[in-house]
XYZ file of C-alpha atoms in Angstrom:
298
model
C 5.360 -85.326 9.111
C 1.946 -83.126 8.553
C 2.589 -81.660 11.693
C 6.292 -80.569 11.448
C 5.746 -79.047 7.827
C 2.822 -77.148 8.922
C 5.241 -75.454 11.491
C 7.891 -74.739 9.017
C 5.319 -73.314 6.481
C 3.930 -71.056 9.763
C 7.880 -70.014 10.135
C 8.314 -69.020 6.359
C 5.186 -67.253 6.548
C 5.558 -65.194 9.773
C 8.979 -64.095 8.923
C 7.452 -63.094 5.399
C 4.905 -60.942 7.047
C 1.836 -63.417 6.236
C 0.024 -63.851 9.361
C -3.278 -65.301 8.255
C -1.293 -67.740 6.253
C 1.099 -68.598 9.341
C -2.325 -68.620 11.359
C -3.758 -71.045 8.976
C -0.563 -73.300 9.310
C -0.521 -73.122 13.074
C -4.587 -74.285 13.505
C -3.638 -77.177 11.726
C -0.455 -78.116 13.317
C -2.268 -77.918 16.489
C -5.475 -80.276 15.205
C -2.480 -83.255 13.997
C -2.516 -85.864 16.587
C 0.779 -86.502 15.339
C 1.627 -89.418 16.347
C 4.401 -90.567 13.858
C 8.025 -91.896 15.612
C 10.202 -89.074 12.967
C 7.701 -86.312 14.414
C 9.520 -85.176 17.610
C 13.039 -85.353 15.642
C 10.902 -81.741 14.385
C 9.338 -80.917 16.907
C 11.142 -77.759 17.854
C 9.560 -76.566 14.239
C 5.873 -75.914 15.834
C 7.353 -74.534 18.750
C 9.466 -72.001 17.517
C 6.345 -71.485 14.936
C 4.283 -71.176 17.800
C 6.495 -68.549 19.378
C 7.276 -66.362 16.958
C 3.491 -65.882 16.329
C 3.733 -64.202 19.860
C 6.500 -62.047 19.100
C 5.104 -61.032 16.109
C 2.022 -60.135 18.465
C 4.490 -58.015 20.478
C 3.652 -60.831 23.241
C 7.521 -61.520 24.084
C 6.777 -63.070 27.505
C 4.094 -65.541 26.200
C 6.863 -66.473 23.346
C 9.558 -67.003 26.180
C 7.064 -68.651 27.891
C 6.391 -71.695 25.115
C 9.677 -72.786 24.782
C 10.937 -72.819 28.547
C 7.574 -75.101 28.862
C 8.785 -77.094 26.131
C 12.412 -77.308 27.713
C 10.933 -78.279 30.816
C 8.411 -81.119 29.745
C 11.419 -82.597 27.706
C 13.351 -83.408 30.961
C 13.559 -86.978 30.796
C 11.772 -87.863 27.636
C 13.814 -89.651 24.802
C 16.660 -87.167 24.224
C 15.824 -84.907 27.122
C 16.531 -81.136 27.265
C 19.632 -81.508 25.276
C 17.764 -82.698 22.026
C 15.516 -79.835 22.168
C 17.995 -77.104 23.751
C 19.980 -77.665 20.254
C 17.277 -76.445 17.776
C 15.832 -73.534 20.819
C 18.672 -72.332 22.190
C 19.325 -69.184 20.519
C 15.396 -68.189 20.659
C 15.458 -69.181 24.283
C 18.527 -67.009 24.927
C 17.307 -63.871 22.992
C 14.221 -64.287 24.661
C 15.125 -64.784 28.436
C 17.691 -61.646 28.213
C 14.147 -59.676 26.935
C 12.447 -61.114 29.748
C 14.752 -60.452 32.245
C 15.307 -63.947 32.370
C 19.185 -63.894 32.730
C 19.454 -67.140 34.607
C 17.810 -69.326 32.034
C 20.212 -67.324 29.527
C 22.964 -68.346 31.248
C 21.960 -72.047 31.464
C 20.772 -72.226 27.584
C 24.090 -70.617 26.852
C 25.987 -72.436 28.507
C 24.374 -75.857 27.351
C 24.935 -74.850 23.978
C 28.089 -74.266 23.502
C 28.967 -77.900 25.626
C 26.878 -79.303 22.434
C 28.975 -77.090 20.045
C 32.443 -78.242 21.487
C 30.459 -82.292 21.087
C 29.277 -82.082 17.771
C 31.907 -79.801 15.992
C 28.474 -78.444 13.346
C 29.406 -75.141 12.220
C 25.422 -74.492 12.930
C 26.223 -75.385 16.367
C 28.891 -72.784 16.693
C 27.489 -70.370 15.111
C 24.336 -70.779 18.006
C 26.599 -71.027 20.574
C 29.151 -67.861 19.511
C 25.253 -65.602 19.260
C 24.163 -67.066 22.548
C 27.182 -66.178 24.381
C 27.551 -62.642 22.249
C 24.037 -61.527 23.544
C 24.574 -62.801 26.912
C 27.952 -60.674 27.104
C 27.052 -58.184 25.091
C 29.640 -58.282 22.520
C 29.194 -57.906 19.225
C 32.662 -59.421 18.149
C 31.295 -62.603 18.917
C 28.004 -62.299 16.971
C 30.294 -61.461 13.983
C 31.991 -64.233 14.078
C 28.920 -65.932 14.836
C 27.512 -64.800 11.345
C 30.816 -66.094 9.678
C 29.964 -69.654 11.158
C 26.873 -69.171 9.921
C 27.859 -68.491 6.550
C 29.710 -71.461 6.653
C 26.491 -73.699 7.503
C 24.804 -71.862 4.888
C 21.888 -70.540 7.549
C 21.214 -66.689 5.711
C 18.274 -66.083 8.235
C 21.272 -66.664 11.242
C 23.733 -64.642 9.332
C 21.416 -61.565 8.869
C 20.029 -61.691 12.810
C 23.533 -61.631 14.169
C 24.902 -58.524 11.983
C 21.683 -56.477 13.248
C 22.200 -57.657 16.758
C 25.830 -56.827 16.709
C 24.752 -53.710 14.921
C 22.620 -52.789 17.776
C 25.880 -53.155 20.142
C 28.223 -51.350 17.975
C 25.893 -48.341 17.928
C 25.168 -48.195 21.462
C 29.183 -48.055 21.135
C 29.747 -45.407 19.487
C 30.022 -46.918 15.489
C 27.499 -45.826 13.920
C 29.422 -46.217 10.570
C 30.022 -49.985 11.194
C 25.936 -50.482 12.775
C 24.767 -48.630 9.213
C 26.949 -51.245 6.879
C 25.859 -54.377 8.819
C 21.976 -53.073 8.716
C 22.569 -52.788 4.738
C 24.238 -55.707 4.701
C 21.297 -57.485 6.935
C 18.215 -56.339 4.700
C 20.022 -57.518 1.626
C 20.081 -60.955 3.107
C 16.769 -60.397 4.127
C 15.302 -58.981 1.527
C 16.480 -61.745 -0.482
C 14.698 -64.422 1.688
C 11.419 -62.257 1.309
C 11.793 -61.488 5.354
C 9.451 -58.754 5.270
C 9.042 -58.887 9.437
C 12.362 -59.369 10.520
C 13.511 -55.612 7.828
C 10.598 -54.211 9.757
C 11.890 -55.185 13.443
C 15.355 -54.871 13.053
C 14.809 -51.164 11.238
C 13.029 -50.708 14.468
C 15.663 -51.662 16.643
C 18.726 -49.700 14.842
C 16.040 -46.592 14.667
C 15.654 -46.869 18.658
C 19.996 -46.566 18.766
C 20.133 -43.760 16.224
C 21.028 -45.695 13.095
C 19.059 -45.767 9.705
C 19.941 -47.425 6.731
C 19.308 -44.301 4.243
C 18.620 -44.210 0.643
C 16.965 -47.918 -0.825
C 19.153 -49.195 -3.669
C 22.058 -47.471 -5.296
C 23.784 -45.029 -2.353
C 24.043 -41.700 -3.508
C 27.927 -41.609 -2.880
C 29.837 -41.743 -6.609
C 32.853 -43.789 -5.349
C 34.487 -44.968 -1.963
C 32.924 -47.254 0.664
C 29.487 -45.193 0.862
C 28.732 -45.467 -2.948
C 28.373 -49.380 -2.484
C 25.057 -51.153 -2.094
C 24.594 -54.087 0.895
C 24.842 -56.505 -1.932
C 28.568 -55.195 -2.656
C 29.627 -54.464 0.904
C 28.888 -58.697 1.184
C 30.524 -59.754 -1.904
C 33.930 -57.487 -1.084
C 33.524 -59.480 2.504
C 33.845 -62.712 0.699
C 36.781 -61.605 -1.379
C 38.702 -60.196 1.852
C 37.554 -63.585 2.992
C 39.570 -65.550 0.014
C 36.570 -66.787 -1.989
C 37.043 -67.370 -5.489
C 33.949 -65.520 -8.048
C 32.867 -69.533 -8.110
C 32.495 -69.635 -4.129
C 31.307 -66.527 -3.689
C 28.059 -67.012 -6.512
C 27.233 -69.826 -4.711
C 26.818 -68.450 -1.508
C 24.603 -65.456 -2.613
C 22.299 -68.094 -5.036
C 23.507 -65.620 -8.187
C 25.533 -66.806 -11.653
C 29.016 -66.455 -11.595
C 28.773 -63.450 -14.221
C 26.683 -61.463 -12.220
C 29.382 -61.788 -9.040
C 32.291 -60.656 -11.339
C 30.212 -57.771 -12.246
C 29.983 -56.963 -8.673
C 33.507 -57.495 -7.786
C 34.338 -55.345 -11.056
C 31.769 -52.217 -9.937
C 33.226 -52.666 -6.590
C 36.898 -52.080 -7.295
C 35.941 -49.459 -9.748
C 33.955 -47.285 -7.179
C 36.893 -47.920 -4.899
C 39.579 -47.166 -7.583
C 41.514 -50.315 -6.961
C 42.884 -52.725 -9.447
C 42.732 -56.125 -7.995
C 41.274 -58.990 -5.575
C 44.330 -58.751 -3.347
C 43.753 -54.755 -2.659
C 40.361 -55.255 -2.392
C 41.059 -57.579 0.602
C 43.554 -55.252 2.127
C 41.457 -52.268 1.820
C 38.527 -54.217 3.464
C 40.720 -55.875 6.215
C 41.644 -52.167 7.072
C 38.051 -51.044 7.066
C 37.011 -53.648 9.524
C 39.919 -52.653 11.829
C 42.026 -55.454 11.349
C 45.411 -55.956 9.988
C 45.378 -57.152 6.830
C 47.434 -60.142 5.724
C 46.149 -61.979 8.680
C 44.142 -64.907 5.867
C 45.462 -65.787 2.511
C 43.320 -64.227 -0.906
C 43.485 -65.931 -3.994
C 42.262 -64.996 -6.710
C 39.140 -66.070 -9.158
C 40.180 -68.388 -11.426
């Protein structure tokens, strides 16, 4: 297993920003013979290790290039294509579209979301929702692919897709919406130490006319703009119908400190319960509210 943890300590590291920690994980993945029958079960861990480190280079094509390699050595080996496809697809996507590789986006795209109707994973749906949202270009399917993953518990997935469907909404015209989900994102990453991925995706949303503003507390006294990215999330999960115990879970934070937040959010918004929390939110987002039953915390 050497091998395969030395790529998922080169992940950690490169989206934390620590290249000549990722670079020392890499060297020795690559020196591993590696040999072991549970090794190529990880597999996909050095290669998406190994191209990241050329993204992070600004070397997209050489990235692109090491996992359609991969992809097309597995044909025929033990699990084929498919195996590997499951844990690549989304980089392979994302990558091919940057490339001008729409073809192969197609194909990955395609491939994983016949895997995601298969398997039924929530992980599996949220890849395949993002794959086909960057293909298209709509951003109401990377939403809902950051709700699936939400439900698989992937953070990393959850905070990619809101700045990639940021990007769309503010080449649409909603700059509003782009600025929340860019708050939103660099909470989440922020909170996984993802040091490279706040500096690209700031990058991106700069390039489309969209900042995130002041660090911390907004300057806004009350309404929407006066919450933090931390808030904006946990009012999400109460117009989604979590309970304070569901909700503290998901954000890895004690059940007192997510009724403080639910009781500074309806402050700022001068509301007086869960239920017109939900309804306010539901509104905000464009949709009618009602639509998903909210209970309340116990």
């Amino acid at each position: 297993m050497s091998r395969a943890l030395r790529g998922l300590a080169a992940l950690i590291a490169l989206h934390q920003g620590r290249g000549p920690e990722a670079a020392g994980h890499l060297a020795a993945a690559r020196a591993g013979t590696g040999n072991e029958t549970i090794a190529p079960f990880y597999a996909h861990l050095t290669l998406r290790a190994e191209a990241l480190d050329h993204e992070v280079r600004g070397a997209t094509e050489q990235a692109f290039a090491v996992l359609a390699g991969a992809l097309d050595a597995a044909e025929g080996g033990p699990g084929g294509r498919p195996a590997l496809l499951s844990f690549l697809a989304v980089d392979v996507v994302r990558l091919a579209l940057a490339c001008g590789e729409s073809a192969t986006a197609r194909q990955a795209t395609d491939r994983i979301e016949a895997i995601a109707r298969t398997s039924g994973a929530p992980h599996h749906h949220a890849e395949a929702l993002r794959c086909r949202g960057l293909l298209a270009g709509r951003p109401e399917l990377l939403l809902e692919a950051a709700e699936r993953y939400e439900e698989a518990i992937r953070p990393l997935g959850v905070a990619q897709s809101s700045c990639e469907a940021a990007e769309l909404l503010a080449r649409a015209g909603r700059p509003d919406r782009a600025r929340d989900l860019l708050r939103q994102a660099v909470d989440r990453y922020q909170q996984l130490g993802a040091a490279w991925d706040i500096r690209r995706d700031e990058a991106r949303l700069r390039a489309v006319g969209i900042r995130r503003g002041h660090h911390g507390e907004p300057q806004a006294g009350a309404g929407w703009d006066s919450l933090t990215a931390t808030q904006l999330t946990v009012a999400s999960y109460v117009a989604q119908g979590l309970s304070n115990p569901e909700i503290a879970a998901r954000m890895f934070v004690s059940r007192r400190t997510t009724q403080t937040h639910v009781s500074r959010i309806l402050a700022r918004l001068g509301l007086s319960s869960r239920v017109e929390l939900a309804t306010a939110y539901a509104r905000r987002q464009g949709r009618e509210p009602g639509r998903s039953g909210t209970r309340r915390s116990p």
